[in-house]
Short mmCIF file of C-alpha atoms in Angstrom, two decimals:
data_model
loop_
_atom_site.label_atom_id
_atom_site.label_comp_id
_atom_site.label_asym_id
_atom_site.label_seq_id
_atom_site.Cartn_x
_atom_site.Cartn_y
_atom_site.Cartn_z
CA MET A 188 145.49 24.56 79.20
CA ALA A 189 143.44 27.32 77.61
CA SER A 190 141.44 24.86 75.55
CA LYS A 191 140.74 22.69 78.56
CA GLY A 192 139.38 25.69 80.41
CA GLN A 193 137.17 26.52 77.45
CA SER A 194 135.58 23.16 77.23
CA LEU A 195 135.03 23.10 80.99
CA HIS A 196 132.82 26.13 80.83
CA ALA A 197 131.04 24.87 77.79
CA LYS A 198 130.48 21.48 79.33
CA ALA A 199 129.21 22.96 82.57
CA GLY A 200 126.87 25.13 80.58
CA GLU A 201 125.51 22.21 78.67
CA ASN A 202 124.99 20.10 81.75
CA ILE A 203 123.10 22.77 83.54
CA PHE A 204 121.07 23.55 80.45
CA ALA A 205 120.13 19.92 80.15
CA LYS A 206 118.92 19.77 83.73
CA ASN A 207 116.80 22.89 83.66
CA PRO A 208 113.13 22.88 82.77
CA LYS A 209 112.76 24.16 79.25
CA VAL A 210 110.30 25.95 77.12
CA SER A 211 109.98 26.26 73.38
CA ALA A 212 112.50 28.68 71.91
CA GLU A 213 109.95 29.79 69.38
CA LEU A 214 107.65 30.92 72.13
CA LEU A 215 110.45 33.05 73.51
CA ALA A 216 111.23 34.49 70.11
CA LEU A 217 107.62 35.25 69.26
CA THR A 218 106.91 36.72 72.68
CA TYR A 219 109.91 38.98 72.41
CA GLY A 220 108.94 39.92 68.88
CA ALA A 221 105.36 40.72 69.81
CA PHE A 222 106.62 42.87 72.61
CA VAL A 223 109.14 44.79 70.52
CA HIS A 224 106.44 45.28 67.93
CA ARG A 225 104.20 46.69 70.60
CA LEU A 226 106.92 49.02 71.84
CA ILE A 227 107.42 50.39 68.37
CA LYS A 228 103.71 50.89 67.86
CA ASP A 229 103.13 52.36 71.31
CA ASP A 230 106.03 54.75 71.25
CA GLY A 231 104.96 55.92 67.87
CA ALA A 232 101.45 56.58 69.14
CA THR A 233 102.56 58.73 72.06
CA THR A 234 104.83 61.06 70.11
CA SER A 235 102.60 63.50 68.31
CA SER A 236 104.58 64.17 65.19
CA ALA A 237 106.15 60.86 64.29
CA SER A 238 104.12 58.04 62.86
CA ALA A 239 104.83 54.52 64.04
CA GLY A 240 106.42 53.38 60.85
CA SER A 241 108.91 56.14 60.38
CA GLY A 242 111.63 54.76 62.56
CA GLU A 243 112.10 57.82 64.68
CA ASN A 244 111.44 56.09 67.94
CA ALA A 245 114.06 53.42 67.36
CA GLU A 246 116.40 55.04 69.84
CA GLU A 247 113.75 55.10 72.52
CA VAL A 248 112.91 51.50 71.91
CA ASN A 249 116.59 50.63 72.12
CA ALA A 250 116.77 52.41 75.45
CA ILE A 251 113.70 50.65 76.81
CA LEU A 252 115.03 47.26 75.77
CA ASP A 253 118.35 48.02 77.39
CA LYS A 254 116.69 49.08 80.62
CA MET A 255 114.56 45.95 80.67
CA GLY A 256 117.62 43.86 80.04
CA TYR A 257 119.37 45.60 82.90
CA ASN A 258 116.61 44.65 85.31
CA ILE A 259 116.66 41.09 84.05
CA GLY A 260 120.43 40.89 84.30
CA CYS A 261 120.45 41.99 87.92
CA ARG A 262 118.31 39.02 88.82
CA MET A 263 119.64 36.61 86.30
CA VAL A 264 123.08 36.69 87.81
CA ASP A 265 121.67 35.30 91.06
CA GLU A 266 120.04 32.51 89.17
CA PHE A 267 123.25 31.83 87.37
CA PHE A 268 125.13 31.34 90.59
CA ALA A 269 122.32 29.32 92.07
CA LYS A 270 122.48 26.93 89.16
CA ALA A 271 126.24 26.86 88.90
CA PRO A 272 127.43 26.93 92.51
CA GLN A 273 130.84 25.63 91.66
CA GLN A 274 131.67 28.66 89.59
CA GLY A 275 134.34 30.53 91.47
CA LEU A 276 135.97 33.89 91.01
CA CYS A 277 137.16 34.76 87.57
CA ARG A 278 140.82 35.64 87.46
CA ASP A 279 140.50 38.28 84.79
CA LEU A 280 138.26 39.63 82.09
CA ASN A 281 139.22 36.78 79.84
CA ASP A 282 137.67 34.31 82.26
CA THR A 283 134.61 36.45 82.71
CA ALA A 284 134.12 36.61 78.98
CA LYS A 285 134.38 32.87 78.65
CA VAL A 286 131.95 32.24 81.46
CA ILE A 287 129.43 34.58 79.91
CA GLY A 288 129.81 33.38 76.39
CA GLU A 289 130.11 29.70 76.89
CA GLN A 290 128.34 28.93 80.09
CA ALA A 291 125.74 31.58 80.76
CA PHE A 292 124.49 31.91 77.23
CA LYS A 293 124.26 28.17 76.97
CA MET A 294 122.42 27.88 80.25
CA PHE A 295 119.76 30.39 79.41
CA LEU A 296 119.49 30.52 75.68
CA GLY A 297 120.85 27.20 74.60
CA VAL A 298 123.42 28.73 72.26
CA THR A 299 127.04 29.64 72.88
CA ALA A 300 128.69 32.87 72.02
CA GLU A 301 132.28 32.99 70.86
CA VAL A 302 134.61 35.28 72.65
CA ALA A 303 136.82 37.29 70.37
CA SER A 304 138.61 40.55 69.72
CA PHE A 305 140.18 41.22 73.01
CA ASP A 306 141.70 44.64 72.89
CA SER A 307 145.26 45.31 73.83
CA GLU A 308 144.62 46.25 77.44
CA ASN A 309 142.26 43.35 78.00
CA LYS A 310 139.49 45.73 78.89
CA ALA A 311 137.07 44.92 76.14
CA PHE A 312 135.90 41.89 74.26
CA SER A 313 133.38 40.85 71.72
CA LEU A 314 130.78 38.16 71.93
CA ILE A 315 129.87 36.67 68.61
CA LEU A 316 126.57 34.89 68.24
CA ARG A 317 126.09 32.72 65.22
CA GLU A 318 122.46 32.13 66.02
CA ASN A 319 120.29 34.35 68.12
CA PRO A 320 117.21 32.65 69.54
CA LEU A 321 115.54 35.98 70.19
CA ALA A 322 115.70 36.98 66.57
CA ASP A 323 114.06 33.99 64.96
CA PHE A 324 111.51 34.79 62.27
CA VAL A 325 112.31 38.46 62.38
CA ILE A 326 112.73 40.82 59.50
CA LEU A 327 113.27 44.44 60.38
CA PRO A 328 111.15 46.90 58.46
CA ALA A 329 113.11 49.24 56.25
CA ALA A 330 112.61 52.29 58.42
CA TYR A 331 114.13 50.57 61.41
CA ALA A 332 116.71 48.49 59.69
CA ASN A 333 119.60 50.75 60.56
CA LYS A 334 118.39 52.23 63.77
CA LEU A 335 116.91 49.51 65.90
CA TRP A 336 119.11 47.01 67.65
CA TYR A 337 116.55 44.29 67.96
CA SER A 338 118.28 42.21 70.59
CA ASN A 339 119.28 45.12 72.74
CA LEU A 340 117.80 43.28 75.66
CA LEU A 341 120.87 41.07 75.67
CA CYS A 342 123.15 44.06 76.08
CA GLY A 343 121.17 45.19 79.06
CA VAL A 344 121.30 41.73 80.58
CA ILE A 345 125.08 41.60 80.40
CA ARG A 346 125.37 45.11 81.73
CA GLY A 347 123.04 44.39 84.66
CA ALA A 348 124.61 41.08 85.51
CA LEU A 349 128.13 42.43 85.56
CA GLU A 350 127.12 45.48 87.50
CA MET A 351 125.84 43.21 90.23
CA LEU A 352 129.31 41.75 90.27
CA ASN A 353 130.87 45.17 90.73
CA MET A 354 131.99 45.53 87.15
CA LYS A 355 130.70 48.54 85.31
CA VAL A 356 130.60 47.80 81.62
CA ALA A 357 129.27 49.34 78.49
CA CYS A 358 127.70 46.84 76.18
CA TYR A 359 126.51 47.53 72.68
CA PHE A 360 125.92 45.85 69.40
CA ARG A 361 128.35 46.14 66.58
CA LYS A 362 126.84 43.80 64.07
CA ASP A 363 123.48 42.18 63.75
CA ILE A 364 122.36 39.43 61.43
CA LEU A 365 119.03 41.22 61.11
CA ARG A 366 120.83 44.12 59.51
CA GLY A 367 122.47 41.92 56.97
CA HIS A 368 125.80 41.33 58.67
CA ASP A 369 127.27 37.91 58.80
CA CYS A 370 126.93 37.43 62.53
CA THR A 371 125.67 39.12 65.63
CA GLU A 372 128.43 40.80 67.57
CA MET A 373 128.19 42.48 70.95
CA ARG A 374 131.00 44.52 72.29
CA VAL A 375 131.54 44.60 76.04
CA GLU A 376 133.87 47.22 77.46
CA LEU A 377 134.93 47.32 81.05
CA LYS A 378 134.66 50.83 82.38
CA GLU A 379 135.61 50.34 85.97
CA ILE A 380 135.54 47.95 88.83
CA ILE A 381 133.34 49.28 91.57
CA LYS A 382 134.78 48.93 95.01
CA ASP A 383 132.41 47.95 97.76
CA LYS A 384 131.52 50.96 99.79
CA TYR A 385 131.12 50.51 103.47
CA GLU A 386 129.08 53.23 105.01
CA GLU A 387 129.51 54.52 108.47
CA ASP A 388 126.88 53.27 110.83
CA ASP A 389 124.90 56.15 112.18
CA ASP A 390 124.24 54.70 115.58
CA GLU A 391 127.36 53.72 117.39
CA LYS A 392 127.35 51.25 120.16
CA MET B 72 106.96 38.43 61.26
CA LYS B 73 107.47 42.00 60.35
CA LYS B 74 106.97 43.19 56.82
CA GLY B 75 110.06 43.74 54.72
CA SER B 76 110.45 45.83 51.62
CA ALA B 77 111.85 44.64 48.33
CA MET B 78 115.40 45.30 49.35
CA ASN B 79 115.03 42.89 52.23
CA ALA B 80 114.15 40.04 49.92
CA THR B 81 117.48 38.33 50.37
CA LEU B 82 117.33 38.77 54.12
CA ALA B 83 113.88 37.27 54.15
CA ASP B 84 115.02 34.22 52.26
CA PHE B 85 117.86 33.81 54.64
CA ALA B 86 115.60 34.30 57.65
CA PHE B 87 113.16 31.65 56.58
CA GLU B 88 115.75 29.20 55.49
CA ARG B 89 117.63 29.16 58.67
CA THR B 90 114.77 29.25 61.07
CA LEU B 91 112.46 26.63 59.74
CA LYS B 92 114.58 23.88 61.13
CA PRO B 93 113.21 22.80 64.48
CA ARG B 94 114.77 25.03 67.01
CA GLN B 95 116.07 23.73 70.27
CA GLU B 96 114.62 24.86 73.46
CA VAL B 97 115.63 27.58 75.82
CA SER B 98 115.52 27.44 79.55
CA LEU B 99 112.27 28.25 81.29
CA SER B 100 113.99 30.90 83.35
CA SER B 101 114.77 33.07 80.35
CA PHE B 102 111.15 33.03 79.34
CA SER B 103 110.08 33.78 82.90
CA PHE B 104 112.49 36.68 83.20
CA LEU B 105 111.41 38.11 79.90
CA PHE B 106 107.76 37.70 80.74
CA SER B 107 108.07 39.36 84.11
CA GLU B 108 109.86 42.30 82.53
CA ILE B 109 107.15 42.57 79.93
CA VAL B 110 104.53 42.62 82.66
CA GLN B 111 106.45 45.34 84.46
CA GLN B 112 106.71 47.40 81.31
CA LEU B 113 103.00 47.01 80.67
CA MET B 114 102.26 48.07 84.21
CA LYS B 115 104.40 51.15 83.79
CA SER B 116 102.66 52.21 80.66
CA GLU B 117 99.25 51.76 82.24
CA LYS B 118 97.42 54.81 83.36
CA ALA B 119 97.02 54.67 87.13
CA ALA B 120 93.41 55.75 86.93
CA SER B 121 92.18 52.44 85.63
CA TYR B 122 93.15 50.65 88.86
CA HIS B 123 91.24 52.96 91.14
CA ALA B 124 88.13 52.76 89.05
CA HIS B 125 87.97 49.00 89.15
CA SER B 126 89.32 48.25 92.59
CA GLY B 127 85.84 47.67 93.99
CA ALA B 128 84.92 45.00 91.48
CA LEU B 129 88.19 43.15 91.70
CA THR B 130 87.96 42.23 95.33
CA ASP B 131 85.07 39.88 94.75
CA PRO B 132 86.45 36.54 93.65
CA MET B 133 83.07 35.28 92.45
CA LEU B 134 82.95 38.01 89.88
CA GLN B 135 86.09 36.65 88.31
CA SER B 136 84.62 33.45 87.07
CA ALA B 137 81.20 34.89 86.41
CA GLY B 138 81.38 35.66 82.73
CA SER B 139 83.98 35.93 80.08
CA GLY B 140 83.36 39.62 79.51
CA THR B 141 83.99 40.69 83.08
CA CYS B 142 87.68 39.93 83.22
CA HIS B 143 88.50 42.04 80.23
CA LEU B 144 86.61 45.06 81.40
CA ASN B 145 87.94 44.98 84.90
CA ASN B 146 91.55 44.39 84.37
CA ASP B 147 93.52 46.32 81.87
CA LEU B 148 96.76 44.51 82.47
CA GLU B 149 95.17 41.19 81.68
CA HIS B 150 93.76 42.71 78.57
CA GLN B 151 97.15 43.96 77.48
CA LEU B 152 98.67 40.54 77.99
CA TYR B 153 95.82 39.00 76.12
CA GLN B 154 96.34 41.41 73.23
CA LEU B 155 100.00 40.54 73.22
CA GLY B 156 99.24 36.85 72.94
CA ILE B 157 96.96 37.01 69.93
CA PRO B 158 99.50 37.72 67.17
CA ILE B 159 101.79 35.13 68.69
CA GLY B 160 99.07 32.51 68.45
CA GLU B 161 98.46 33.30 64.81
CA LYS B 162 102.07 32.80 63.94
CA LEU B 163 102.48 29.76 66.09
CA LEU B 164 99.63 28.06 64.31
CA GLU B 165 101.37 28.37 60.98
CA LEU B 166 104.63 27.25 62.40
CA LEU B 167 103.31 24.27 64.25
CA PHE B 168 101.26 23.03 61.34
CA TYR B 169 104.31 23.27 59.19
CA ARG B 170 106.38 21.34 61.67
CA GLU B 171 103.83 18.80 62.79
CA LYS B 172 102.32 17.58 59.64
CA GLY B 173 104.35 18.74 56.73
CA GLY B 174 107.90 18.05 57.57
CA GLN B 175 110.78 20.08 56.29
CA GLY B 176 111.41 18.63 52.89
CA GLY B 177 107.81 18.00 52.00
CA ALA B 178 106.73 21.61 52.46
CA CYS B 179 103.30 20.60 53.69
CA SER B 180 102.80 18.07 50.97
CA SER B 181 101.08 15.76 53.35
CA GLY B 182 100.16 18.42 55.85
CA LYS B 183 96.53 18.71 56.55
CA ARG B 184 95.06 21.51 58.52
CA GLU B 185 92.42 20.99 61.12
CA THR B 186 89.12 22.51 60.21
CA LYS B 187 86.87 20.69 62.60
CA LEU B 188 86.32 22.33 65.91
CA VAL B 189 86.81 19.40 68.22
CA SER B 190 89.89 18.05 66.50
CA MET B 191 91.40 21.52 66.59
CA LEU B 192 90.81 21.67 70.30
CA HIS B 193 92.39 18.30 70.76
CA LEU B 194 95.34 19.51 68.76
CA ILE B 195 95.74 22.50 71.02
CA ASN B 196 95.25 20.42 74.10
CA GLY B 197 97.87 17.95 73.03
CA SER B 198 100.46 18.94 70.47
CA VAL B 199 100.44 22.67 70.87
CA PHE B 200 100.80 22.66 74.61
CA LYS B 201 103.39 19.95 74.32
CA ALA B 202 105.42 21.87 71.76
CA LEU B 203 105.26 25.09 73.71
CA PHE B 204 105.42 24.05 77.30
CA GLY B 205 106.74 20.53 77.18
CA ARG B 206 103.61 18.85 78.46
CA PRO B 207 100.06 18.47 77.18
CA ALA B 208 97.30 20.44 78.84
CA ASP B 209 95.56 18.78 81.71
CA GLY B 210 92.04 18.55 80.49
CA LEU B 211 89.63 19.41 77.79
CA GLU B 212 85.96 19.51 78.52
CA GLN B 213 82.80 20.72 76.96
CA SER B 214 80.57 22.90 79.01
CA ILE B 215 77.21 21.44 79.88
CA GLU B 216 75.19 24.62 79.84
CA ASP B 217 76.50 25.95 76.62
CA GLU B 218 77.28 23.85 73.60
CA ASP B 219 79.64 26.38 72.15
CA GLU B 220 81.78 26.60 75.20
CA TYR B 221 84.76 24.44 75.95
CA ARG B 222 87.36 24.49 78.63
CA ILE B 223 91.00 23.65 78.73
CA LEU B 224 92.59 23.06 82.07
CA ASP B 225 96.13 24.00 82.85
CA ARG B 226 97.57 23.03 86.18
CA SER B 227 100.39 25.48 86.23
CA PRO B 228 100.70 27.86 83.34
CA ILE B 229 104.29 28.91 82.91
CA THR B 230 103.33 32.54 82.96
CA ASN B 231 101.97 32.25 86.46
CA LYS B 232 104.70 30.12 87.90
CA PHE B 233 107.15 32.87 88.63
CA ALA B 234 105.16 36.04 88.16
CA ASN B 235 103.70 37.10 91.44
CA LEU B 236 101.77 40.32 91.39
CA GLY B 237 101.26 40.47 95.12
CA LYS B 238 98.29 38.99 96.92
CA ASN B 239 96.84 42.04 98.52
CA SER B 240 97.27 44.64 95.87
CA GLN B 241 94.61 45.26 93.30
CA LEU B 242 96.79 43.50 90.83
CA GLY B 243 96.70 40.32 92.88
CA GLN B 244 93.70 39.21 90.92
CA THR B 245 95.39 39.49 87.59
CA ASN B 246 95.92 36.24 85.88
CA CYS B 247 98.99 36.28 83.71
CA ALA B 248 97.64 33.30 81.89
CA ALA B 249 95.64 35.87 79.96
CA PHE B 250 98.69 35.81 77.75
CA ILE B 251 98.19 32.15 76.98
CA ALA B 252 94.49 32.77 76.52
CA GLY B 253 95.34 35.32 73.85
CA LEU B 254 97.66 32.82 72.29
CA ILE B 255 94.94 30.20 72.06
CA GLU B 256 92.51 32.72 70.66
CA GLY B 257 95.02 33.80 68.05
CA MET B 258 95.40 30.21 66.96
CA LEU B 259 91.71 29.52 66.77
CA CYS B 260 90.88 32.70 64.93
CA SER B 261 93.70 32.14 62.51
CA ALA B 262 92.19 28.75 61.76
CA LYS B 263 88.90 30.51 61.12
CA LEU B 264 87.31 29.02 64.21
CA TYR B 265 86.47 32.35 65.73
CA ALA B 266 86.28 32.23 69.46
CA LYS B 267 86.79 34.25 72.54
CA VAL B 268 89.18 32.79 75.06
CA THR B 269 89.56 33.92 78.60
CA ALA B 270 91.63 32.64 81.45
CA HIS B 271 90.11 32.03 84.82
CA LEU B 272 91.54 30.97 88.08
CA TYR B 273 90.16 27.79 89.45
CA GLY B 274 89.83 26.70 93.02
CA ASP B 275 89.40 30.13 94.43
CA GLU B 276 88.88 28.96 97.99
CA GLU B 277 92.12 30.58 98.95
CA ALA B 278 93.31 31.73 102.33
CA GLY B 279 93.41 28.70 104.51
CA ALA B 280 92.94 24.98 104.89
CA GLY B 281 90.50 24.52 102.03
CA GLY B 282 92.85 25.91 99.43
CA ASP B 283 95.84 24.06 100.77
CA ALA B 284 94.09 20.72 100.87
CA GLN B 285 92.98 21.08 97.30
CA ALA B 286 96.41 22.07 96.15
CA THR B 287 98.12 19.13 97.75
CA ALA B 288 95.48 16.77 96.45
CA GLU B 289 96.32 17.90 92.96
CA GLY B 290 99.93 17.29 93.68
CA GLU B 291 101.32 20.73 93.29
CA GLY B 292 101.60 21.65 96.95
CA ALA B 293 104.98 20.03 96.89
CA GLU B 294 106.27 22.19 94.07
CA THR B 295 105.34 25.60 95.28
CA PRO B 296 107.18 26.67 98.40
CA ALA B 297 104.81 29.52 99.07
CA GLY B 298 101.96 27.32 100.24
CA ALA B 299 98.51 28.85 100.43
CA GLY B 300 98.84 31.78 98.09
CA ALA B 301 100.49 29.95 95.27
CA GLY B 302 98.34 26.86 95.62
CA ALA B 303 95.20 28.83 95.02
CA THR B 304 96.50 30.48 91.90
CA SER B 305 98.03 27.48 90.24
CA THR B 306 95.22 26.07 88.19
CA THR B 307 93.87 28.00 85.31
CA ILE B 308 90.96 27.29 83.07
CA TYR B 309 90.82 28.69 79.57
CA VAL B 310 87.22 29.17 78.65
CA ILE B 311 86.73 29.04 74.91
CA LYS B 312 83.50 30.38 73.59
CA PHE B 313 83.01 29.87 69.91
CA ALA B 314 81.18 32.32 67.73
CA LYS B 315 77.71 31.45 66.56
CA GLU B 316 78.63 31.07 62.93
CA VAL B 317 81.35 28.60 63.75
CA ALA B 318 79.00 26.40 65.72
CA VAL B 319 76.40 26.54 62.99
CA ARG B 320 79.00 25.66 60.42
CA GLU B 321 80.18 22.72 62.47
CA ARG B 322 76.73 21.30 62.81
CA ALA B 323 75.97 21.88 59.17
CA GLY B 324 79.12 20.14 58.15
CA GLN B 325 78.43 17.00 60.11
#
């Protein structure tokens, strides 16, 4: 039954991906790359002491990418549900992980991410990407190789999307092909489920 | 591509090997989301002063299409997008030539590069637009007044489809297709056909029946739900002005 559920998500993802208007993946990769390049150059220019090539602003760039991803994720989740209206509630984190990895990634990026490494309490999982469309044609310069998480945008997207669904998560990279690892791995940890807050109406009828 | 040091040699080999296969496509929405975030980031890093200084000039729509220099001076955001597009164009040229003509195994054995101006423009009009956006550009014309000037028409550039900067704000005049203009310029300059490319909005009779009628006549009124505003901003013209030496070289070569 588990394998049937898996292929359902994957199939749904593929169908929706096939129906959507598409654009060249290289354009996406090069646009993202030009932008990250610009962030590195710009951030380096504004800090007085560090030069652009020294890698000191990697953390800031990571943060900016994450924030951008967060904004994207908040809106992307609406689009996801608009395109996949039959997607119902997920029973648990397992389901959520599968939907993200197999359906959502497929819908937007055309690649699927494997879900792995569930921890014992089922509060964290890993998404493993064999191929990352954002990181095509990229080689990290030596100064940034161990500090910059190039695809940090993706972490922000997942964080933003899940936060819109009342799940507060922390999402970070563990491994990155650009750093020489064998795959790209993102870790998603559920921090808490946010309850809807209903505020008292000020004017009472 | 970013530069790697010697120790990244193996990574580089790996990177090239795996990415030179034709990559599938991604959905338009991911590009649109990314692009809109980029625009927002660029806006944030702009100094606010530049808007106030140019607000007077921007309100006149005639000034937009007047000359290629005006757009750059008046609108810093467009300029930033344009600057962003140039390196992308340079790399895309290499990639597309490799894919189009050479083929994977042959490593450009039969690949020929376009050196003639007009054939290069036809290539951009056709194959490049098709490879990037899934459809060829809508028109290529040579300007009558100026021999060195050509125009490429684009009915709905993907950058403008979902990025709305607000009609009434000063930014409402910004054309996000400046990004694509930079891309085209990067390609041309990389092919040694130095040119200046700018993006202009076409059909600026916005606000009312005139704009709407034109939009529906071109067939895009049906697509855009927002009617008048979107119809007026749909069509973009990329004006390509070649440098003198390129034109001279072309004529000499013929």
